[in-house]
Coordinates of C-alpha atoms in Angstrom, one line a residue:
X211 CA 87.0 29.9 8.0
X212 CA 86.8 26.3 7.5
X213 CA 83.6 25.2 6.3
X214 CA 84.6 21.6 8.4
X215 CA 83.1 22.7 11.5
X216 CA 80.2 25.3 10.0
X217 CA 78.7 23.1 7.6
X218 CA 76.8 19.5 7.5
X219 CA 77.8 16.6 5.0
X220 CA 77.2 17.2 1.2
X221 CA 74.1 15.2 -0.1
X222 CA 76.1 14.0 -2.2
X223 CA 77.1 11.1 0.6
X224 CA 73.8 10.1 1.1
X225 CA 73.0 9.5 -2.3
X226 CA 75.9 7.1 -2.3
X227 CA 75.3 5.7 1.3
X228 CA 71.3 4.7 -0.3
X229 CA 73.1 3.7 -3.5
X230 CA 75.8 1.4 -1.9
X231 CA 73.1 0.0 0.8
X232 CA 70.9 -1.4 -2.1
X233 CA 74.0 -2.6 -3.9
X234 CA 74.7 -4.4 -0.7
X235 CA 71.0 -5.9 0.0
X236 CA 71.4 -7.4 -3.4
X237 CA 74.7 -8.9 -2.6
X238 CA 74.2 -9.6 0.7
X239 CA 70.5 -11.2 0.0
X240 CA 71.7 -13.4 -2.9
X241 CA 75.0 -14.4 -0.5
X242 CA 72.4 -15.4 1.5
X243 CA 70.5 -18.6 0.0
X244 CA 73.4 -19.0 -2.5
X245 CA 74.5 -22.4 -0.7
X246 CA 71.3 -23.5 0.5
X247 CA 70.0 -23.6 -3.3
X248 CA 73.3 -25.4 -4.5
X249 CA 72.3 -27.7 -2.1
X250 CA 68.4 -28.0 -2.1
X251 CA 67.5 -27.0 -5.5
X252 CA 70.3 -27.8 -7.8
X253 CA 71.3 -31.1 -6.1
X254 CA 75.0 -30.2 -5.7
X255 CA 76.9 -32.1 -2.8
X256 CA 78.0 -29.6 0.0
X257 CA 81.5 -30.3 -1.0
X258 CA 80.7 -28.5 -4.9
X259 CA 78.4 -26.4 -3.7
X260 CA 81.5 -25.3 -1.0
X261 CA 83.9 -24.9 -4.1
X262 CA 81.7 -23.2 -6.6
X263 CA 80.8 -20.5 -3.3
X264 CA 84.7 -19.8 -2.7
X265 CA 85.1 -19.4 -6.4
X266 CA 82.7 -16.9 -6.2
X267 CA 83.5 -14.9 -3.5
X268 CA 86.9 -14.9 -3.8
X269 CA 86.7 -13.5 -7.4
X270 CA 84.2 -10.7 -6.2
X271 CA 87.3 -9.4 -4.2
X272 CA 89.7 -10.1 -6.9
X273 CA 87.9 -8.5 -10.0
X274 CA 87.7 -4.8 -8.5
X275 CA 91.6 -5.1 -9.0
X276 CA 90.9 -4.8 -13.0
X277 CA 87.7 -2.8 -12.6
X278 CA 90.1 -0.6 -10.3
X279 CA 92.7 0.0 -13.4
X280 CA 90.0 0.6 -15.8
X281 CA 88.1 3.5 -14.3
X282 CA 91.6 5.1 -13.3
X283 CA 92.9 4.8 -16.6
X284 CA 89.6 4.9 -18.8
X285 CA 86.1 5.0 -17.5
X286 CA 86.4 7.0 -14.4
X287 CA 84.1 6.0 -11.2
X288 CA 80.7 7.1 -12.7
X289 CA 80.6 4.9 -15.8
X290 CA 82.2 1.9 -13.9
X291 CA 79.9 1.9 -11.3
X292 CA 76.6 2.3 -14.1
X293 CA 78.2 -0.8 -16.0
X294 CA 79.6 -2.3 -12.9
X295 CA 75.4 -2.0 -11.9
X296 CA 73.8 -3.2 -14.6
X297 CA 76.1 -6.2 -15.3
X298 CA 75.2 -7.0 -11.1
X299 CA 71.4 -6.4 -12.3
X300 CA 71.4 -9.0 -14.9
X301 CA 73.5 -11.5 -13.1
X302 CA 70.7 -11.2 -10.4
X303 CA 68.1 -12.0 -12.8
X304 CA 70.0 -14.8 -14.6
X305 CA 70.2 -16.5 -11.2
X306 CA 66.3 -16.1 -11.1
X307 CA 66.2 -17.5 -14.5
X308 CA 68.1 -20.4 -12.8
X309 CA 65.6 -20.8 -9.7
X310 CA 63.2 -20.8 -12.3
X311 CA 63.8 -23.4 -14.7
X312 CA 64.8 -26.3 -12.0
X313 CA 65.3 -29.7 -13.5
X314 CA 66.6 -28.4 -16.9
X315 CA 69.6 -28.2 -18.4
X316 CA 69.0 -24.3 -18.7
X317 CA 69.1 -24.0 -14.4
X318 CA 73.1 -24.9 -13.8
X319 CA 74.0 -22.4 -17.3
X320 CA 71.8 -19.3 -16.0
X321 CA 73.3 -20.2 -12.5
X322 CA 77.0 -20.2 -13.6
X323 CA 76.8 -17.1 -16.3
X324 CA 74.8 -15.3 -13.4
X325 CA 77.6 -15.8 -10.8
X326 CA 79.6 -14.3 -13.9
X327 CA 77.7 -11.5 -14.5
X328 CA 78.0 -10.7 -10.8
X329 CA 81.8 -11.2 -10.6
X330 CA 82.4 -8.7 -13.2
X331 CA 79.5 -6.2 -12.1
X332 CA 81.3 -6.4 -9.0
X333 CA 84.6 -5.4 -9.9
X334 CA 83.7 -2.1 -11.6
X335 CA 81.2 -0.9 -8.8
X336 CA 82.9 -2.1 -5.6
X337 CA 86.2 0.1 -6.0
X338 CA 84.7 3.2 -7.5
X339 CA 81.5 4.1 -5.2
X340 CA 83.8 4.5 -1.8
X341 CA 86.1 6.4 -3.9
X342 CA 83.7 9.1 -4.8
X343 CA 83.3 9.5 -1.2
X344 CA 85.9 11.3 0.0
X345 CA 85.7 13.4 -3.5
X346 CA 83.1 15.0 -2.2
X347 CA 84.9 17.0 0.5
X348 CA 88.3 19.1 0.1
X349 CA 91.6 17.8 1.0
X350 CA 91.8 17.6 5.0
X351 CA 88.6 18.3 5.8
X352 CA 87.8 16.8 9.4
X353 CA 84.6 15.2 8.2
X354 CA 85.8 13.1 6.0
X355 CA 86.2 10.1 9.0
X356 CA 82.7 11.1 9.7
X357 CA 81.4 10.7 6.3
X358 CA 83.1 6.8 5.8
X359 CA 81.6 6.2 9.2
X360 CA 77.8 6.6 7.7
X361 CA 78.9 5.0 4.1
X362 CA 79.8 2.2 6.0
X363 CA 76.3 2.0 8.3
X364 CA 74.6 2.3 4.9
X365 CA 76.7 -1.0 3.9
X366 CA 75.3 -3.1 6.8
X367 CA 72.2 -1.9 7.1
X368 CA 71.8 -3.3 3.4
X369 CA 74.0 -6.0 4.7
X370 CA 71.0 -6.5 7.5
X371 CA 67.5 -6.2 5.8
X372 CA 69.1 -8.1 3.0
X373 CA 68.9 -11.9 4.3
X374 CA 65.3 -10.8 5.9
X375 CA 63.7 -9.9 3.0
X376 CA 66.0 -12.5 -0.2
X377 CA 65.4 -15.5 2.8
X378 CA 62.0 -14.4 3.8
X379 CA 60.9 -14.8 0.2
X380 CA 63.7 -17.2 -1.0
X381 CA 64.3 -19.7 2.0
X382 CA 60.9 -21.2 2.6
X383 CA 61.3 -24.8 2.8
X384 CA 59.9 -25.0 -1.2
X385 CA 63.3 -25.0 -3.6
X386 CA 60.9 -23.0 -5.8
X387 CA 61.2 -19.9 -4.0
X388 CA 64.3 -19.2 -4.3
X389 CA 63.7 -17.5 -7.4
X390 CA 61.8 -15.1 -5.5
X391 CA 64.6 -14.3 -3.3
X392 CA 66.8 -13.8 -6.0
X393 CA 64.6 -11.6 -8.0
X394 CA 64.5 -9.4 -4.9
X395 CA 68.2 -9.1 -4.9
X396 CA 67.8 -8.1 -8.6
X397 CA 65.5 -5.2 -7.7
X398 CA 67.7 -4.2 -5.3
X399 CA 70.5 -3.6 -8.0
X400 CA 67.9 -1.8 -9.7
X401 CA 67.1 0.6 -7.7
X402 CA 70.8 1.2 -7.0
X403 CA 71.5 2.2 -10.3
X404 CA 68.4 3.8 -11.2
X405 CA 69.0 6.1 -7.4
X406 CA 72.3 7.0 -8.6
X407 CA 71.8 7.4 -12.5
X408 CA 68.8 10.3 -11.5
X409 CA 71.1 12.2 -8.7
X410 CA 74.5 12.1 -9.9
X411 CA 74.3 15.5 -12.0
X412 CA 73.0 17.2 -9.2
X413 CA 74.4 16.3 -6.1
X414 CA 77.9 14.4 -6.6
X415 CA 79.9 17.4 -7.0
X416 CA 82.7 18.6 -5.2
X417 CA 83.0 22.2 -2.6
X418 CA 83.6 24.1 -6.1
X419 CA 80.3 22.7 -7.6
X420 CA 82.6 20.7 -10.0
X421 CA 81.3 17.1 -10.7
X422 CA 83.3 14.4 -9.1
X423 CA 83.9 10.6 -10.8
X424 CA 84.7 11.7 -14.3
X425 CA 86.6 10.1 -16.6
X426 CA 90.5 10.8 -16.3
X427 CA 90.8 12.9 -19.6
X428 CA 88.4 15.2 -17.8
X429 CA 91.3 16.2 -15.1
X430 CA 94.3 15.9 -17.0
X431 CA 94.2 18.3 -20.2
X432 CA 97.2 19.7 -20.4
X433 CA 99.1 17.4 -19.3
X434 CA 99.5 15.0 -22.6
X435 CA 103.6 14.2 -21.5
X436 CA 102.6 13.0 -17.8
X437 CA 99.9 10.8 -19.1
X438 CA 101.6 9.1 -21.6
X439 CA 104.5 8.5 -19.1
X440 CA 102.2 7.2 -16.6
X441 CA 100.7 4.9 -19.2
X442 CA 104.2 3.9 -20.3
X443 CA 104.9 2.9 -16.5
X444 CA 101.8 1.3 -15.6
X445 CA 101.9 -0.9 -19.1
X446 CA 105.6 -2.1 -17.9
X447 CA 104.2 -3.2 -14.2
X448 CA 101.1 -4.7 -16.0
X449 CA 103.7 -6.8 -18.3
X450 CA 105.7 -8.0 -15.0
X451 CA 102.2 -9.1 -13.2
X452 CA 101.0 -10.9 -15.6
X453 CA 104.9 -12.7 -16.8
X454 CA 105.1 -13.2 -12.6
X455 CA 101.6 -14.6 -12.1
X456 CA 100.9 -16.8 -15.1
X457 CA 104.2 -18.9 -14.1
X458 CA 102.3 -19.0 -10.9
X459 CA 99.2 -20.0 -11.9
X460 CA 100.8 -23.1 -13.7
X461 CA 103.0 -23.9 -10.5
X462 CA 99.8 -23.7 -8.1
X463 CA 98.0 -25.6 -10.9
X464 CA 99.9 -28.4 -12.2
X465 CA 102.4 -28.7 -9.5
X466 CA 99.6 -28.3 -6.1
X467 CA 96.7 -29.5 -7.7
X468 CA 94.6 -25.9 -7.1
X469 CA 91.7 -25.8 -9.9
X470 CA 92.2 -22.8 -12.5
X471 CA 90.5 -20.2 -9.9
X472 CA 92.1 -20.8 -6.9
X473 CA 95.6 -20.8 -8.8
X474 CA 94.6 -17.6 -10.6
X475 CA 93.8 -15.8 -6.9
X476 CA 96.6 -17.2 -5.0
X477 CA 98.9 -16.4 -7.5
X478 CA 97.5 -12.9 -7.8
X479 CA 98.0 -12.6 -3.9
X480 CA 101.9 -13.0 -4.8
X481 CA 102.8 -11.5 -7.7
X482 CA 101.1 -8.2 -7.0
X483 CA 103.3 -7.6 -3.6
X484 CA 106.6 -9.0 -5.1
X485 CA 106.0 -6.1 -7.5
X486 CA 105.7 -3.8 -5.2
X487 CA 108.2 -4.5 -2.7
X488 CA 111.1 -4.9 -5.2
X489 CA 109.9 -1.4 -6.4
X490 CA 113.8 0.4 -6.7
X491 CA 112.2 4.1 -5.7
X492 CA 111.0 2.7 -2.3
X493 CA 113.3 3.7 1.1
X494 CA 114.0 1.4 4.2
X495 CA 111.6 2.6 6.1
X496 CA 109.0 2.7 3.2
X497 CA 110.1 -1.3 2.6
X498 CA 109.5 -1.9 6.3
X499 CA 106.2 -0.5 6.8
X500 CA 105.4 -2.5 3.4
X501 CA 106.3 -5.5 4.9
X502 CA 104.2 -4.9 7.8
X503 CA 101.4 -4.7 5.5
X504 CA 102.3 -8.1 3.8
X505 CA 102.4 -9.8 7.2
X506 CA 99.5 -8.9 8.6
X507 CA 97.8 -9.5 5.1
X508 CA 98.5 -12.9 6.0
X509 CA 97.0 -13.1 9.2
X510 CA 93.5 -11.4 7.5
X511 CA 93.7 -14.8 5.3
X512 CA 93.3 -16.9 8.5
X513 CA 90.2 -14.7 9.9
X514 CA 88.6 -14.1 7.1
X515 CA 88.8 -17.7 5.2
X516 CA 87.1 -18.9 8.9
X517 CA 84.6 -15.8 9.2
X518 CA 83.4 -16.4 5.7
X519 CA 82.0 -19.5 6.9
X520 CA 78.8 -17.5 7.7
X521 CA 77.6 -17.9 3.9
X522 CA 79.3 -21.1 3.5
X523 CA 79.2 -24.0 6.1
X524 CA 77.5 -22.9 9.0
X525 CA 74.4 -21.8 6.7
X526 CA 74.2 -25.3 6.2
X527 CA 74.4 -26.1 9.5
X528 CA 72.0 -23.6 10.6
X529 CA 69.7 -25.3 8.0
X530 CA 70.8 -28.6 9.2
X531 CA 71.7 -28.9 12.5
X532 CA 70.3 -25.9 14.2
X533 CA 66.7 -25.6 16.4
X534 CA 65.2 -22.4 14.7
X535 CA 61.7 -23.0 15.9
X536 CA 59.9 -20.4 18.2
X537 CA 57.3 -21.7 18.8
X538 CA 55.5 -22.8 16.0
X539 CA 57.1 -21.1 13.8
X540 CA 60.6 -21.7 12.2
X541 CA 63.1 -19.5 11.2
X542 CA 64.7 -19.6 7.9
X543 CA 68.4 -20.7 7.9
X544 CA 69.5 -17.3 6.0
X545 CA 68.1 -14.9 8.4
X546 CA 71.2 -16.0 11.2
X547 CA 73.2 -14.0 8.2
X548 CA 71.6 -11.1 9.8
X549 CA 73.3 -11.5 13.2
X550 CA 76.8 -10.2 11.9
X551 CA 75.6 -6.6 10.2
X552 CA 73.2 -5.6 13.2
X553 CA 76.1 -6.2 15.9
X554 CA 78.3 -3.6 13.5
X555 CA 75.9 -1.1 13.8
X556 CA 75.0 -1.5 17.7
X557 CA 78.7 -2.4 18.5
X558 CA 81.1 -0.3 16.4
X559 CA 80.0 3.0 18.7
X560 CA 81.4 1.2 21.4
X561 CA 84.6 0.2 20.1
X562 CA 85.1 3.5 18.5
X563 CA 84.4 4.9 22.2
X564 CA 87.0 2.1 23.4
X565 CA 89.5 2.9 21.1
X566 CA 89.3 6.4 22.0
X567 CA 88.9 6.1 25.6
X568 CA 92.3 3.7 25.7
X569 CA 93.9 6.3 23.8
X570 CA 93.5 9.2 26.0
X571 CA 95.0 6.9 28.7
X572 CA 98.2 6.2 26.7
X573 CA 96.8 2.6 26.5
X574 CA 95.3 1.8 23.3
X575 CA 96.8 -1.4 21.7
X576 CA 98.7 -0.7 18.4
X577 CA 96.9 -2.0 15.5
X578 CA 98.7 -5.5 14.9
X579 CA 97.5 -6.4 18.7
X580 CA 94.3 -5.4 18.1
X581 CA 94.0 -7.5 15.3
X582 CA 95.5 -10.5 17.3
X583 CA 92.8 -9.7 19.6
X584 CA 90.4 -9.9 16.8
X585 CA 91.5 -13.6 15.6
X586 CA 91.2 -14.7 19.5
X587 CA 87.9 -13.8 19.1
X588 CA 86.8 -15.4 16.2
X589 CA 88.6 -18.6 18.1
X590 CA 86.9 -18.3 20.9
X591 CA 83.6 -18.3 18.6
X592 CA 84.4 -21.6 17.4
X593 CA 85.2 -23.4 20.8
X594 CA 81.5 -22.3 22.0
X595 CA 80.4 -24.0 19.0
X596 CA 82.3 -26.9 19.3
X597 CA 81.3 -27.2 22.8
X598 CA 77.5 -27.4 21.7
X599 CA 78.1 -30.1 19.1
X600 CA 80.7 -32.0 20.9
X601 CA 78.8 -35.6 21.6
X602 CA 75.5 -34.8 20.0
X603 CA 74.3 -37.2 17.4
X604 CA 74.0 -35.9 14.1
X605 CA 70.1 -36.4 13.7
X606 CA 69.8 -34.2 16.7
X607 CA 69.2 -30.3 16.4
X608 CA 71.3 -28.0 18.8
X609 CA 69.7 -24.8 20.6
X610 CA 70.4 -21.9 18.0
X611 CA 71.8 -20.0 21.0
X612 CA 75.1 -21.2 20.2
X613 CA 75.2 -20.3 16.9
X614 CA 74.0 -16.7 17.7
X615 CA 76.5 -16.3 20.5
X616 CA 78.9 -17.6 17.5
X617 CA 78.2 -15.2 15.5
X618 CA 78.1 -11.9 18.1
X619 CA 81.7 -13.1 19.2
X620 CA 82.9 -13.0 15.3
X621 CA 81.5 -9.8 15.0
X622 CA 83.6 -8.5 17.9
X623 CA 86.7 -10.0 16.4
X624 CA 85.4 -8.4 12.8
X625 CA 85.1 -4.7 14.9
X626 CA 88.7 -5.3 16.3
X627 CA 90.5 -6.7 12.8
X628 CA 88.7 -5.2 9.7
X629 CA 88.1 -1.1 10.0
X630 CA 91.5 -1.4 11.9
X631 CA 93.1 -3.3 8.9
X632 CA 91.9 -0.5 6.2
X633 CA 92.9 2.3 8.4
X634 CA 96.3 0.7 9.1
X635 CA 97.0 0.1 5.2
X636 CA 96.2 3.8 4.4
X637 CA 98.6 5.2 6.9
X638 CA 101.1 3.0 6.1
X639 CA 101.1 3.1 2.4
X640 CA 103.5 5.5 0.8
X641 CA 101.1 8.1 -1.1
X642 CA 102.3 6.5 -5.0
X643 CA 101.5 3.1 -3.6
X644 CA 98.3 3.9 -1.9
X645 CA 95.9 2.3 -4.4
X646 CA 97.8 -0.6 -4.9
X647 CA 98.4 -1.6 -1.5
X648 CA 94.6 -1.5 -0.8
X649 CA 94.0 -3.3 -3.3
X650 CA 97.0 -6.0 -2.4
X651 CA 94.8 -6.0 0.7
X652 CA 91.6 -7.0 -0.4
X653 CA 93.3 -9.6 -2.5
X654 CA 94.3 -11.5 0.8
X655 CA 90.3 -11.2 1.4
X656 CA 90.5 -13.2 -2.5
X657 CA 92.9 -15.7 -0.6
X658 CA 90.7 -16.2 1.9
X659 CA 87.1 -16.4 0.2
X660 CA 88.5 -19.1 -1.7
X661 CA 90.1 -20.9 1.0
X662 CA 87.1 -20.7 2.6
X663 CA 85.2 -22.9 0.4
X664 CA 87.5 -25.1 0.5
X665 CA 87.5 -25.7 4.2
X666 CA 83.6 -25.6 3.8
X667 CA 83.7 -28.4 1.6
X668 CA 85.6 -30.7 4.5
X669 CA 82.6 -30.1 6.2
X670 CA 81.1 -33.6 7.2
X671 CA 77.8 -35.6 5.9
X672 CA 74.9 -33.9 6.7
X673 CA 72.7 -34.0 9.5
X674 CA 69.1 -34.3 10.6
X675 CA 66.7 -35.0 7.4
X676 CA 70.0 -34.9 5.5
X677 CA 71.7 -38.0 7.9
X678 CA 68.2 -39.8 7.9
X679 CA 68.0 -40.1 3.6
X680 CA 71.5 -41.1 3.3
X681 CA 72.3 -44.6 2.0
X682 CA 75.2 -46.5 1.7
X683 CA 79.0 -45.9 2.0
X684 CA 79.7 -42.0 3.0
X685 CA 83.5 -40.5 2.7
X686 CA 85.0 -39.0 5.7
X687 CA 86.5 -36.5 4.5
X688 CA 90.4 -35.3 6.0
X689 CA 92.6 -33.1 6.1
X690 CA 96.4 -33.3 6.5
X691 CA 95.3 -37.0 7.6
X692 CA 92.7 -35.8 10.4
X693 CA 89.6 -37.4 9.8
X694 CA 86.6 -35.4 10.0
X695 CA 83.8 -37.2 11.0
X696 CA 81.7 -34.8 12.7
X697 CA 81.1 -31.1 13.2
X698 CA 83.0 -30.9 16.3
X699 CA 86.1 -32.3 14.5
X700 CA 85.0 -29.5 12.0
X701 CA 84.8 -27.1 14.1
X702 CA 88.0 -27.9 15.7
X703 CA 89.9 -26.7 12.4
X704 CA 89.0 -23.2 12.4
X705 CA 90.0 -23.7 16.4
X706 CA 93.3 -24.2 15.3
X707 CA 94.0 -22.4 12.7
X708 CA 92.4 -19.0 14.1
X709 CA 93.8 -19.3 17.7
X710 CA 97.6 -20.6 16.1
X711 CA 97.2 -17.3 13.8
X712 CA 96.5 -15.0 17.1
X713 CA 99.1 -17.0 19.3
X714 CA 101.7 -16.1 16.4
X715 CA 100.4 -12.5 16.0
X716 CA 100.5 -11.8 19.4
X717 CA 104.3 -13.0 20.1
X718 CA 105.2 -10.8 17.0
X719 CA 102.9 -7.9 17.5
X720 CA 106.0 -5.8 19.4
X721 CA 108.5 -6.5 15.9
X722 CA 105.6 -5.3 13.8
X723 CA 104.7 -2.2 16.0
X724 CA 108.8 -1.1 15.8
X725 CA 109.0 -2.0 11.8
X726 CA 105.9 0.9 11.3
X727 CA 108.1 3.4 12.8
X728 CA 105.8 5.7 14.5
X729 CA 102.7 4.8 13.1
X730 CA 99.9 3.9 15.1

């Protein structure tokens, strides 16, 4: 008998549901008050502190691409994600070290070689700890959906307590305290890694008792001829990336004008799929369903780079333009970053139940719709905040209603786009290309960190205390030759460019739907 229907989950996946959700508090918590320090406490114009937060965020998503290669080559998942840990740990406290040592030149060098420390910590954790998960169960066990379902509560309800506790402590009105915020997030990492350095013997093993997350040696004695090919294979595609993408990097460079980072991940975001798709061992069909991928990779640039506004431009708004008092207390800017993760975990039953309940009907929307559906959303999102902006003056503070009912509508477009996306890329993917095209698609999520600081950095001169100590000339700034001189022509950007993305996704929905050839 199956032991899928006799037996609970292995503790094995709650040792790595409390390891990732304290991994995720200290992400999450730093992500936080990340701008609002640029701003306050470093002195940075929102436009640099916009930059230096897409650099950041983007490279978090493109880093797990090496950190990726390593462990499956090297390291396997349990050293990667102790070193991917410990590097996070001391990239929280060098970002403490920064908060603490405002006003010397020691403050902006902790701050950058933090952020580093972070990047790379990143990339070796964030691929290997969802990996181990479904080691833990045997191949086609019916739990396995059930067991990513709590990994991924465990990720937002570290995404939720996070901005509480790093902006509770952190975000206070005195630039001091931000230290204290991210010394929390440090912690955090801590106890992530000490959780899963003390259970990891014992409890992440597979049915057979054997441990899971080795190194690779550990599963392929024997085999000495197929590894060395593999390696021979893998070396050749690593030669063609990097011939493909460092001709890309000078084009986006010299040529467009990107800085070093954003050429780096935008060129990343195109040499990787040419690679694949031009792959001689791949059939029609296989080509088609690739494509499909690509495409709607695309789209997820467009969400995404407008979503990830949350730690970029609207914190500042929240902090700048936005009533949080109740009462006579005020809220702090970073706690609205909360919103997003508690709507996953009281909404994502629902849709799950919708989804389902659609399906039994013969009427649930193939996943290209719902993820058109998903960008409407986030467009409708913006228009309500546009619509409380429009003709306000900019020393006036707006009702943080509309940011809440903001950020509730971008969660429902988040619930219709994101699990859908993953599940889509894993069906689609032919079995040989199933790593790679996941990690192709977070690398659109690189594509669109990054072009979402650069968006946030259009973001007008600031407002309230900010528009009342401003002296003399202020640049509008403009894109495409649209002036932008006030949030609601802000606003107005991520209008168009979220609700042309669905407009376009919905007309081609049908194309995409027959190119998948009977996958749903």
């Amino acid at each position: 008998m199956s032991q899928t229907a006799s037996k609970g989950h292995p503790k094995g996946l709650y040792i790595l549901f409390i390891t990732e959700m304290w991994e995720r508090f200290s992400y999450y918590g730093m992500r936080a008050i990340l701008m609002l320090f640029l701003v306050k406490a470093l002195m940075m114009s929102e436009k640099d502190a916009s930059n230096i937060y897409g650099s950041y965020t983007g490279l978090v998503y493109l880093t797990p691409l090496i950190g990726g290669y390593i462990s499956d080559r090297y390291w396997g998942n349990r050293r990667s994600i102790l070193v991917g840990g410990i590097l996070m740990a001391i990239g929280q406290i060098l970002m403490f070290m920064s908060g603490n040592s405002l006003g010397t030149a020691t403050s902006n060098t902790a701050m950058l070689a933090g952020l580093g420390f972070l990047i790379i910590g990143n990339g070796f954790f964030k691929p290997n700890i969802s990996t181990m998960v479904g080691q833990l169960y045997p191949k086609g066990d019916a739990r396995v959906d059930g067991a990513f379902t709590i990994f991924y509560m465990g990720i937002n309800l570290g995404a939720f307590f996070s901005p509480l506790v790093c902006g509770g402590l952190g975000d206070t009105g005195d630039i001091h305290d931000f230290r204290w915020g991210f010394l929390a997030a440090g912690i955090g990492m801590i106890i992530s890694v000490i959780i899963f350095e003390l259970t990891k013997h014992k409890y992440l093993i597979d049915p057979e008792g054997k441990p899971v997350g080795m190194p690779p040696a550990h599963y392929r004695k024997g085999e000495p001829a197929a590894a060395k090919a593999a390696g021979s294979t893998n070396m050749n595609k690593i030669l063609a990336i990097l011939v493909i993408g460092i001709g890309l990097v000078w084009a986006f460079n010299k040529l467009m004008g990107l800085d070093l980072i954003g050429a780096l991940i935008f060129s990343s975001a195109i040499a990787v799929p040419a690679l694949i798709i031009t792959d001689g061992s791949l059939s029609g069909n296989e080509k088609e369903r690739i494509w499909v991928i690509f495409i709607l990779a695309f789209f997820v640039v467009f969400f995404w780079s407008a979503f990830e506004q949350a730690g970029a431009s609207l914190t500042i708004f929240a902090d700048q333009q936005t009533n949080r008092h109740i009462g006579s207390w005020e809220m702090p800017a970073s706690w609205f970053q909360s919103i997003n993760p508690l709507g996953i975990i009281l909404l994502a039953p629902l849709f799950s139940s919708l989804w389902v309940s659609l399906g039994r009907r013969g009427a649930e929307p193939p996943s290209p719709l719902k993820m058109a559906i998903g960008l409407a959303l986030l467009c409708v999102g913006y228009i309500v905040i546009a619509i409380g902006v429009k003709g306000v003056d900019a020393s006036i503070k707006i009702s943080m209603w509309w940011l809440i009912v903001l950020y509730v509508l971008h969660t429902m477009g988040e619930l219709c786009l994101s699990p859908i996306g993953l599940s889509m890329v894993s069906k689609l993917a032919p079995i040989r290309f199933a790593s790679l095209l996941m990690g192709t698609w977070f690398l659109a999520n690189a594509a669109a960190n990054k072009l979402a600081g650069s968006l946030s950095a259009l973001i007008p001169p600031g407002a309230g205390e900010h528009a009342a100590a401003a002296t003399g000339p202020v640049e509008i700034p403009s894109i495409l030759g649209f002036q932008i001189a006030d949030l609601y022509s802000f606003f107005m950007i991520f209008i168009v460019m979220s609700g042309a993305a669905a407009l376009l996704l919905f007309v081609l929905y049908r194309w995409l739907s027959r190119m998948m050839h009977g996958v749903h």
